PDB file of C-alpha atoms in Angstrom:
ATOM      1  CA  MET A   1      17.603 -14.292 -48.581  1.00 57.00           C
ATOM      2  CA  ILE A   2      19.300 -14.125 -45.189  1.00 62.00           C
ATOM      3  CA  ARG A   3      21.072 -10.930 -46.187  1.00 62.00           C
ATOM      4  CA  ALA A   4      17.767  -9.373 -47.243  1.00 60.00           C
ATOM      5  CA  PHE A   5      16.184 -10.338 -43.916  1.00 51.00           C
ATOM      6  CA  LEU A   6      19.056  -8.852 -41.928  1.00 51.00           C
ATOM      7  CA  THR A   7      18.868  -5.677 -44.001  1.00 59.00           C
ATOM      8  CA  ARG A   8      15.151  -5.300 -43.305  1.00 58.00           C
ATOM      9  CA  ARG A   9      15.654  -6.054 -39.617  1.00 50.00           C
ATOM     10  CA  ALA A  10      18.288  -3.326 -39.360  1.00 52.00           C
ATOM     11  CA  GLU A  11      15.652  -0.897 -40.584  1.00 55.00           C
ATOM     12  CA  TRP A  12      13.170  -1.821 -37.836  1.00 49.00           C
ATOM     13  CA  PRO A  13      12.616   0.873 -35.221  1.00 49.00           C
ATOM     14  CA  ALA A  14      14.631   0.467 -32.058  1.00 48.00           C
ATOM     15  CA  ARG A  15      12.783  -1.254 -29.240  1.00 52.00           C
ATOM     16  CA  ILE A  16      12.139   1.200 -26.398  1.00 52.00           C
ATOM     17  CA  PRO A  17      12.220  -0.383 -22.928  1.00 59.00           C
ATOM     18  CA  ASP A  18       8.929  -0.188 -21.053  1.00 63.00           C
ATOM     19  CA  PRO A  19       9.550   1.829 -17.841  1.00 66.00           C
ATOM     20  CA  ASP A  20       6.714  -0.059 -16.143  1.00 71.00           C
ATOM     21  CA  ALA A  21       7.919  -3.526 -17.142  1.00 80.00           C
ATOM     22  CA  PRO A  22       8.392  -5.866 -14.161  1.00 80.00           C
ATOM     23  CA  PRO A  23      11.855  -7.194 -13.292  1.00 80.00           C
ATOM     24  CA  SER A  24      13.249 -10.133 -15.262  1.00 81.00           C
ATOM     25  CA  LEU A  25      12.448 -13.699 -14.278  1.00 75.00           C
ATOM     26  CA  ALA A  26      16.141 -14.254 -13.593  1.00 72.00           C
ATOM     27  CA  LEU A  27      16.058 -11.583 -10.876  1.00 74.00           C
ATOM     28  CA  LEU A  28      12.838 -13.058  -9.505  1.00 76.00           C
ATOM     29  CA  TRP A  29      14.420 -16.496  -9.091  1.00 68.00           C
ATOM     30  CA  ARG A  30      17.288 -14.944  -7.167  1.00 72.00           C
ATOM     31  CA  GLU A  31      14.788 -13.782  -4.549  1.00 77.00           C
ATOM     32  CA  ILE A  32      14.233 -17.345  -3.313  1.00 72.00           C
ATOM     33  CA  GLY A  33      17.495 -17.369  -1.367  1.00 65.00           C
ATOM     34  CA  GLY A  34      16.707 -13.930   0.013  1.00 61.00           C
ATOM     35  CA  LEU A  35      13.312 -15.160   1.208  1.00 60.00           C
ATOM     36  CA  ALA A  36      14.962 -17.982   3.143  1.00 60.00           C
ATOM     37  CA  ARG A  37      17.301 -15.510   4.843  1.00 61.00           C
ATOM     38  CA  ALA A  38      14.416 -13.160   5.667  1.00 59.00           C
ATOM     39  CA  ILE A  39      12.509 -16.038   7.276  1.00 58.00           C
ATOM     40  CA  GLY A  40      15.636 -17.111   9.147  1.00 57.00           C
ATOM     41  CA  GLY A  41      15.857 -13.655  10.703  1.00 52.00           C
ATOM     42  CA  ARG A  42      12.952 -14.494  13.018  1.00 54.00           C
ATOM     43  CA  ILE A  43      15.263 -16.834  14.950  1.00 56.00           C
ATOM     44  CA  ARG A  44      17.516 -13.976  16.041  1.00 63.00           C
ATOM     45  CA  PRO A  45      16.691 -12.551  19.477  1.00 70.00           C
ATOM     46  CA  LEU A  46      15.292  -9.033  19.557  1.00 73.00           C
ATOM     47  CA  PRO A  47      17.511  -6.686  21.609  1.00 75.00           C
ATOM     48  CA  PRO A  48      15.905  -4.714  24.444  1.00 78.00           C
ATOM     49  CA  GLU A  49      14.433  -1.339  23.677  1.00 75.00           C
ATOM     50  CA  PRO A  50      17.163   1.339  23.633  1.00 72.00           C
ATOM     51  CA  ASN A  51      17.411   4.133  26.143  1.00 67.00           C
ATOM     52  CA  PRO A  52      14.189   6.194  26.008  1.00 70.00           C
ATOM     53  CA  ASP A  53      16.355   9.338  26.035  1.00 71.00           C
ATOM     54  CA  SER A  54      17.816   8.411  22.642  1.00 75.00           C
ATOM     55  CA  ASP A  55      18.188  11.306  20.210  1.00 80.00           C
ATOM     56  CA  HIS A  56      16.739   9.163  17.441  1.00 86.00           C
ATOM     57  CA  PRO A  57      13.006   9.239  16.710  1.00 89.00           C
ATOM     58  CA  PRO A  58      11.033   6.071  17.405  1.00 96.00           C
ATOM     59  CA  VAL A  59      10.562   3.850  14.358  1.00 97.00           C
ATOM     60  CA  MET A  60       7.656   1.698  13.230  1.00 98.00           C
ATOM     61  CA  VAL A  61       8.356  -0.964  10.589  1.00 98.00           C
ATOM     62  CA  LEU A  62       5.527  -1.953   8.250  1.00 98.00           C
ATOM     63  CA  PRO A  63       5.878  -5.367   6.528  1.00 98.00           C
ATOM     64  CA  GLY A  64       5.353  -6.196   2.869  1.00 97.00           C
ATOM     65  CA  PHE A  65       2.600  -8.166   1.186  1.00 97.00           C
ATOM     66  CA  LEU A  66       2.076 -11.698   2.565  1.00 95.00           C
ATOM     67  CA  SER A  67       4.398 -11.060   5.486  1.00 94.00           C
ATOM     68  CA  GLY A  68       4.170  -9.839   9.035  1.00 95.00           C
ATOM     69  CA  ASP A  69       6.244  -8.837  12.015  1.00 95.00           C
ATOM     70  CA  TRP A  70       8.156 -12.122  11.810  1.00 92.00           C
ATOM     71  CA  ALA A  71       9.619 -10.971   8.475  1.00 93.00           C
ATOM     72  CA  THR A  72      10.859  -7.646   9.840  1.00 94.00           C
ATOM     73  CA  LYS A  73      12.274  -8.984  13.122  1.00 94.00           C
ATOM     74  CA  ALA A  74      15.880  -9.005  11.854  1.00 93.00           C
ATOM     75  CA  LEU A  75      15.564  -5.446  10.569  1.00 95.00           C
ATOM     76  CA  ARG A  76      14.035  -4.223  13.827  1.00 95.00           C
ATOM     77  CA  ALA A  77      16.811  -5.944  15.754  1.00 94.00           C
ATOM     78  CA  ASP A  78      19.471  -4.215  13.649  1.00 94.00           C
ATOM     79  CA  LEU A  79      17.781  -0.831  14.080  1.00 95.00           C
ATOM     80  CA  ARG A  80      17.590  -1.323  17.845  1.00 93.00           C
ATOM     81  CA  ARG A  81      21.297  -2.137  17.878  1.00 92.00           C
ATOM     82  CA  ALA A  82      21.827   1.122  15.985  1.00 92.00           C
ATOM     83  CA  GLY A  83      20.118   2.991  18.832  1.00 92.00           C
ATOM     84  CA  PHE A  84      16.542   3.310  17.546  1.00 94.00           C
ATOM     85  CA  ARG A  85      13.435   2.568  19.573  1.00 94.00           C
ATOM     86  CA  CYS A  86      11.990   0.314  16.901  1.00 95.00           C
ATOM     87  CA  TYR A  87       8.526  -1.218  16.988  1.00 96.00           C
ATOM     88  CA  ALA A  88       6.576  -3.752  14.952  1.00 97.00           C
ATOM     89  CA  TRP A  89       3.368  -2.752  13.241  1.00 97.00           C
ATOM     90  CA  GLY A  90       1.428  -5.257  15.359  1.00 96.00           C
ATOM     91  CA  LEU A  91      -1.407  -5.695  12.844  1.00 97.00           C
ATOM     92  CA  GLY A  92      -0.839  -9.326  11.888  1.00 96.00           C
ATOM     93  CA  PHE A  93      -0.423 -10.819   8.434  1.00 96.00           C
ATOM     94  CA  ASN A  94      -0.434  -8.293   5.575  1.00 97.00           C
ATOM     95  CA  ARG A  95      -2.947  -9.705   3.086  1.00 96.00           C
ATOM     96  CA  GLY A  96      -3.403  -6.453   1.195  1.00 97.00           C
ATOM     97  CA  ALA A  97      -5.174  -3.145   1.600  1.00 97.00           C
ATOM     98  CA  THR A  98      -8.433  -3.018   3.521  1.00 97.00           C
ATOM     99  CA  ALA A  99     -10.950  -0.219   3.912  1.00 97.00           C
ATOM    100  CA  ASP A 100      -9.835   0.360   7.513  1.00 97.00           C
ATOM    101  CA  ILE A 101      -6.062   0.009   7.086  1.00 97.00           C
ATOM    102  CA  ILE A 102      -5.334   3.706   7.744  1.00 98.00           C
ATOM    103  CA  ASP A 103      -7.371   3.643  10.965  1.00 98.00           C
ATOM    104  CA  ARG A 104      -5.675   0.446  12.118  1.00 98.00           C
ATOM    105  CA  ILE A 105      -2.219   1.909  11.483  1.00 98.00           C
ATOM    106  CA  ASP A 106      -3.291   5.058  13.313  1.00 98.00           C
ATOM    107  CA  SER A 107      -4.130   3.085  16.445  1.00 98.00           C
ATOM    108  CA  ARG A 108      -0.628   1.598  16.480  1.00 98.00           C
ATOM    109  CA  VAL A 109       1.070   4.920  15.737  1.00 98.00           C
ATOM    110  CA  GLN A 110      -0.864   6.532  18.574  1.00 98.00           C
ATOM    111  CA  TRP A 111       0.298   3.737  20.883  1.00 97.00           C
ATOM    112  CA  ILE A 112       3.926   4.538  19.958  1.00 96.00           C
ATOM    113  CA  ILE A 113       3.341   8.263  20.512  1.00 96.00           C
ATOM    114  CA  ASP A 114       1.793   7.584  23.930  1.00 96.00           C
ATOM    115  CA  ARG A 115       4.718   5.329  24.839  1.00 94.00           C
ATOM    116  CA  THR A 116       7.580   7.545  23.635  1.00 93.00           C
ATOM    117  CA  GLY A 117       6.131  11.034  23.496  1.00 94.00           C
ATOM    118  CA  TYR A 118       7.227  11.456  19.870  1.00 95.00           C
ATOM    119  CA  PRO A 119       5.754  10.768  16.424  1.00 97.00           C
ATOM    120  CA  PRO A 120       7.532   7.819  14.807  1.00 97.00           C
ATOM    121  CA  ALA A 121       9.377   7.520  11.542  1.00 98.00           C
ATOM    122  CA  LEU A 122       7.648   4.982   9.307  1.00 98.00           C
ATOM    123  CA  VAL A 123       9.822   2.408   7.520  1.00 98.00           C
ATOM    124  CA  GLY A 124       7.719   0.477   5.026  1.00 98.00           C
ATOM    125  CA  TRP A 125       8.898  -2.562   3.092  1.00 98.00           C
ATOM    126  CA  SER A 126       7.251  -3.042  -0.330  1.00 97.00           C
ATOM    127  CA  LEU A 127       3.460  -2.750   0.196  1.00 97.00           C
ATOM    128  CA  GLY A 128       4.185  -1.522   3.720  1.00 98.00           C
ATOM    129  CA  GLY A 129       5.829   1.527   2.161  1.00 98.00           C
ATOM    130  CA  ILE A 130       2.638   2.288   0.236  1.00 97.00           C
ATOM    131  CA  TYR A 131       0.764   2.224   3.534  1.00 98.00           C
ATOM    132  CA  ALA A 132       3.389   4.448   5.136  1.00 98.00           C
ATOM    133  CA  ARG A 133       3.222   7.121   2.431  1.00 98.00           C
ATOM    134  CA  GLU A 134      -0.569   7.127   2.420  1.00 97.00           C
ATOM    135  CA  TYR A 135      -0.884   7.220   6.207  1.00 98.00           C
ATOM    136  CA  ALA A 136       1.586  10.115   6.380  1.00 98.00           C
ATOM    137  CA  LYS A 137      -0.665  12.170   4.110  1.00 97.00           C
ATOM    138  CA  HIS A 138      -3.698  11.486   6.290  1.00 97.00           C
ATOM    139  CA  HIS A 139      -1.881  12.192   9.583  1.00 98.00           C
ATOM    140  CA  PRO A 140       1.147  14.412   8.852  1.00 98.00           C
ATOM    141  CA  ASP A 141       1.349  15.558  12.490  1.00 98.00           C
ATOM    142  CA  LYS A 142       1.912  11.966  13.630  1.00 98.00           C
ATOM    143  CA  VAL A 143       4.832  11.048  11.338  1.00 98.00           C
ATOM    144  CA  ALA A 144       8.432  12.240  11.647  1.00 97.00           C
ATOM    145  CA  ARG A 145       9.592  10.917   8.260  1.00 98.00           C
ATOM    146  CA  VAL A 146       8.910   8.138   5.755  1.00 98.00           C
ATOM    147  CA  VAL A 147      11.353   5.571   4.375  1.00 98.00           C
ATOM    148  CA  THR A 148      10.188   3.102   1.716  1.00 98.00           C
ATOM    149  CA  LEU A 149      12.046  -0.112   0.877  1.00 98.00           C
ATOM    150  CA  GLY A 150      11.433  -1.306  -2.670  1.00 98.00           C
ATOM    151  CA  SER A 151       7.864   0.015  -2.602  1.00 98.00           C
ATOM    152  CA  PRO A 152       5.956   0.289  -5.924  1.00 97.00           C
ATOM    153  CA  PHE A 153       4.565   3.764  -5.286  1.00 97.00           C
ATOM    154  CA  SER A 154       5.290   5.398  -8.646  1.00 97.00           C
ATOM    155  CA  GLY A 155       3.921   4.768 -12.137  1.00 95.00           C
ATOM    156  CA  SER A 156       1.806   1.746 -12.944  1.00 94.00           C
ATOM    157  CA  ARG A 157       0.646  -0.310  -9.977  1.00 93.00           C
ATOM    158  CA  ARG A 158       1.354  -3.389 -12.073  1.00 95.00           C
ATOM    159  CA  ALA A 159       5.057  -2.608 -12.502  1.00 95.00           C
ATOM    160  CA  ASN A 160       5.946  -5.600 -10.338  1.00 95.00           C
ATOM    161  CA  ARG A 161       5.844  -9.393 -10.249  1.00 93.00           C
ATOM    162  CA  ALA A 162       3.288  -9.615  -7.450  1.00 94.00           C
ATOM    163  CA  TRP A 163       0.161  -7.909  -8.810  1.00 95.00           C
ATOM    164  CA  ARG A 164      -1.533 -11.123 -10.022  1.00 94.00           C
ATOM    165  CA  LEU A 165      -0.957 -12.846  -6.679  1.00 95.00           C
ATOM    166  CA  TYR A 166      -2.172  -9.703  -4.913  1.00 96.00           C
ATOM    167  CA  HIS A 167      -5.418  -9.815  -6.897  1.00 95.00           C
ATOM    168  CA  LEU A 168      -5.930 -13.454  -5.925  1.00 95.00           C
ATOM    169  CA  VAL A 169      -5.242 -13.023  -2.204  1.00 96.00           C
ATOM    170  CA  ALA A 170      -6.605  -9.525  -1.516  1.00 96.00           C
ATOM    171  CA  ARG A 171      -9.761 -10.142  -3.602  1.00 94.00           C
ATOM    172  CA  HIS A 172      -9.453  -6.824  -5.420  1.00 95.00           C
ATOM    173  CA  PRO A 173      -7.294  -5.531  -8.286  1.00 94.00           C
ATOM    174  CA  VAL A 174      -4.049  -3.865  -7.275  1.00 93.00           C
ATOM    175  CA  ASP A 175      -5.147  -0.716  -9.118  1.00 91.00           C
ATOM    176  CA  ASN A 176      -8.605  -0.644  -7.518  1.00 93.00           C
ATOM    177  CA  PRO A 177      -8.171  -1.001  -3.726  1.00 94.00           C
ATOM    178  CA  PRO A 178     -11.088  -0.592  -1.293  1.00 94.00           C
ATOM    179  CA  LEU A 179      -9.922   2.885  -0.297  1.00 91.00           C
ATOM    180  CA  ASP A 180      -8.669   5.938  -2.136  1.00 89.00           C
ATOM    181  CA  PHE A 181      -4.899   5.472  -2.516  1.00 86.00           C
ATOM    182  CA  HIS A 182      -2.582   8.026  -4.146  1.00 91.00           C
ATOM    183  CA  PRO A 183       0.903   6.833  -3.173  1.00 91.00           C
ATOM    184  CA  ALA A 184       2.977   8.772  -5.720  1.00 94.00           C
ATOM    185  CA  PRO A 185       2.601  12.370  -4.404  1.00 96.00           C
ATOM    186  CA  ARG A 186       5.227  13.081  -1.763  1.00 97.00           C
ATOM    187  CA  PRO A 187       4.177  13.400   1.879  1.00 97.00           C
ATOM    188  CA  SER A 188       4.952  16.727   3.537  1.00 96.00           C
ATOM    189  CA  MET A 189       7.654  15.367   5.885  1.00 97.00           C
ATOM    190  CA  PRO A 190      11.136  14.131   4.815  1.00 97.00           C
ATOM    191  CA  THR A 191      10.624  11.138   2.540  1.00 98.00           C
ATOM    192  CA  PHE A 192      13.210   8.644   1.297  1.00 98.00           C
ATOM    193  CA  ALA A 193      12.829   5.977  -1.385  1.00 98.00           C
ATOM    194  CA  LEU A 194      15.245   3.039  -1.274  1.00 98.00           C
ATOM    195  CA  TRP A 195      15.461   1.040  -4.495  1.00 98.00           C
ATOM    196  CA  SER A 196      17.683  -1.582  -6.101  1.00 97.00           C
ATOM    197  CA  GLN A 197      18.553  -2.574  -9.642  1.00 96.00           C
ATOM    198  CA  HIS A 198      18.717  -6.162  -8.323  1.00 95.00           C
ATOM    199  CA  ASP A 199      15.093  -6.102  -7.123  1.00 96.00           C
ATOM    200  CA  GLY A 200      13.359  -9.155  -8.561  1.00 95.00           C
ATOM    201  CA  VAL A 201       9.830  -8.130  -7.553  1.00 96.00           C
ATOM    202  CA  VAL A 202       9.370  -4.381  -8.119  1.00 97.00           C
ATOM    203  CA  ALA A 203      10.486  -2.409 -11.182  1.00 96.00           C
ATOM    204  CA  VAL A 204      13.249   0.124 -10.603  1.00 96.00           C
ATOM    205  CA  ASN A 205      11.268   3.152 -11.776  1.00 96.00           C
ATOM    206  CA  SER A 206       8.326   2.207  -9.582  1.00 97.00           C
ATOM    207  CA  ALA A 207      10.414   1.908  -6.401  1.00 98.00           C
ATOM    208  CA  ARG A 208      12.699   4.863  -7.146  1.00 98.00           C
ATOM    209  CA  GLY A 209       9.999   7.249  -8.321  1.00 97.00           C
ATOM    210  CA  ALA A 210      10.442  10.659  -9.903  1.00 97.00           C
ATOM    211  CA  PRO A 211      12.729  13.179  -8.173  1.00 96.00           C
ATOM    212  CA  HIS A 212       9.817  15.279  -6.929  1.00 96.00           C
ATOM    213  CA  GLU A 213       8.099  12.251  -5.328  1.00 98.00           C
ATOM    214  CA  SER A 214      10.623  11.993  -2.484  1.00 97.00           C
ATOM    215  CA  ASP A 215      13.480  13.971  -0.953  1.00 97.00           C
ATOM    216  CA  ARG A 216      16.056  11.299  -1.634  1.00 97.00           C
ATOM    217  CA  GLN A 217      16.212   8.275  -3.917  1.00 98.00           C
ATOM    218  CA  ILE A 218      18.817   5.910  -2.481  1.00 98.00           C
ATOM    219  CA  GLN A 219      20.167   2.961  -4.444  1.00 98.00           C
ATOM    220  CA  VAL A 220      20.873  -0.152  -2.379  1.00 97.00           C
ATOM    221  CA  ASP A 221      22.862  -3.231  -3.404  1.00 96.00           C
ATOM    222  CA  CYS A 222      20.419  -6.003  -2.475  1.00 95.00           C
ATOM    223  CA  GLY A 223      17.418  -7.914  -3.763  1.00 95.00           C
ATOM    224  CA  HIS A 224      13.807  -7.251  -2.813  1.00 96.00           C
ATOM    225  CA  MET A 225      13.947  -9.644   0.133  1.00 94.00           C
ATOM    226  CA  GLY A 226      17.318  -8.237   1.137  1.00 94.00           C
ATOM    227  CA  PHE A 227      15.760  -4.920   2.138  1.00 96.00           C
ATOM    228  CA  ALA A 228      14.760  -6.664   5.392  1.00 93.00           C
ATOM    229  CA  TYR A 229      18.193  -7.916   6.416  1.00 92.00           C
ATOM    230  CA  ALA A 230      21.078  -6.919   4.093  1.00 94.00           C
ATOM    231  CA  PRO A 231      23.792  -4.812   5.790  1.00 94.00           C
ATOM    232  CA  THR A 232      23.727  -2.388   2.848  1.00 96.00           C
ATOM    233  CA  SER A 233      19.998  -1.899   3.340  1.00 97.00           C
ATOM    234  CA  VAL A 234      20.275  -1.415   7.109  1.00 97.00           C
ATOM    235  CA  ALA A 235      23.051   1.170   6.614  1.00 97.00           C
ATOM    236  CA  ALA A 236      20.941   3.045   4.046  1.00 98.00           C
ATOM    237  CA  ILE A 237      17.904   2.994   6.351  1.00 98.00           C
ATOM    238  CA  VAL A 238      19.936   4.343   9.273  1.00 97.00           C
ATOM    239  CA  LYS A 239      21.225   7.133   7.037  1.00 97.00           C
ATOM    240  CA  ALA A 240      17.700   7.956   5.859  1.00 97.00           C
ATOM    241  CA  LEU A 241      16.471   8.073   9.451  1.00 97.00           C
ATOM    242  CA  THR A 242      19.182  10.484  10.551  1.00 95.00           C
ATOM    243  CA  GLU A 243      19.916  12.661   7.507  1.00 94.00           C
ATOM    244  CA  GLU A 244      18.839  16.261   7.833  1.00 90.00           C
ATOM    245  CA  ILE A 245      16.810  17.728   4.992  1.00 80.00           C
ATOM    246  CA  ALA A 246      17.278  21.466   4.530  1.00 70.00           C
ATOM    247  CA  ALA A 247      14.054  23.433   4.832  1.00 59.00           C
ATOM    248  CA  ASP A 248      14.687  25.287   1.573  1.00 52.00           C
ATOM    249  CA  GLN A 249      15.297  22.039  -0.309  1.00 54.00           C
ATOM    250  CA  ASP A 250      12.211  20.497   1.254  1.00 52.00           C
ATOM    251  CA  ALA A 251      10.110  23.454   0.144  1.00 49.00           C
ATOM    252  CA  ALA A 252      11.620  23.394  -3.347  1.00 51.00           C
ATOM    253  CA  THR A 253      10.896  19.677  -3.761  1.00 47.00           C
ATOM    254  CA  TRP A 254       7.323  20.179  -2.595  1.00 43.00           C
ATOM    255  CA  ALA A 255       6.845  23.141  -4.958  1.00 49.00           C
ATOM    256  CA  LEU A 256       8.204  21.156  -7.906  1.00 48.00           C
ATOM    257  CA  GLY A 257       5.857  18.285  -7.222  1.00 47.00           C
ATOM    258  CA  ASP A 258       2.923  20.662  -6.819  1.00 51.00           C
ATOM    259  CA  SER A 259       3.679  22.422 -10.118  1.00 50.00           C
ATOM    260  CA  ILE A 260       3.871  19.078 -11.929  1.00 45.00           C
ATOM    261  CA  ARG A 261       0.547  17.971 -10.442  1.00 44.00           C
ATOM    262  CA  ARG A 262      -1.068  21.266 -11.411  1.00 47.00           C
ATOM    263  CA  ALA A 263       0.281  21.028 -14.963  1.00 47.00           C
ATOM    264  CA  ALA A 264      -1.278  17.594 -15.297  1.00 44.00           C
ATOM    265  CA  MET A 265      -4.720  18.791 -14.215  1.00 43.00           C
ATOM    266  CA  PRO A 266      -7.370  19.144 -16.943  1.00 44.00           C
ATOM    267  CA  GLY A 267      -7.729  22.704 -18.139  1.00 43.00           C
ATOM    268  CA  ALA A 268      -4.367  23.771 -16.715  1.00 39.00           C
ATOM    269  CA  GLY A 269      -2.581  23.779 -19.998  1.00 35.00           C
ATOM    270  CA  GLY A 270      -0.875  20.462 -19.336  1.00 34.00           C
ATOM    271  CA  VAL A 271      -1.587  16.862 -20.153  1.00 29.00           C
ATOM    272  CA  SER A 272      -5.137  15.943 -19.166  1.00 24.00           C
TER     273      SER A 272
END
């Protein structure tokens, strides 16, 4: 009887992993220690603003869901020590997308431009990266580059462990926000997606995205909370903020993404 069962089971079709499946519960539990370290980062003093003649572009850091500038203080301190004029988003607690979020971010970005004379690079952690990508498409002349940190911009918007909590707090489904969001298409400026196989909140495929959805997909050895303080994350962010993207590669990536979007349009001979 047991032999017959094992024989039948061997004939079952192989289970195909769901690319939009959220991370395992084991990885999620590991994020608790990372959360404590991220909160502890607010105790560290913030270094003074670097020399205004720095060759680096100014940087604005956008926090993740249910966090604020207190959660990104350690990261901003590390980026200032690396020579960047780094600024908080200054918009309070991130409770989810609102109808005016793009306009509110624009007011802060304009403040940075008025202060430094240059458009900032946007570094967005988790949901903050979704905001950064979307804002960059609305105001491409005001953004130098975009760097996302474990942001669920690709595939299903439920490919994470936070979508149910988001629905409860934000008062709208994660896949039906109060404004028109299309985070997957790549912004026109250099765009980098940092992701980790140890992320306990966002699925790998969602944070990494398809090759045409960013210029670089950079793997980082940290958890989801670690994007805000881990040395490996800070080093990867600094590299993303300073790496030059060749114009021909940038154009090729944009053309590839455009061809894929066109192929997927109804009546274009692709998947409708």
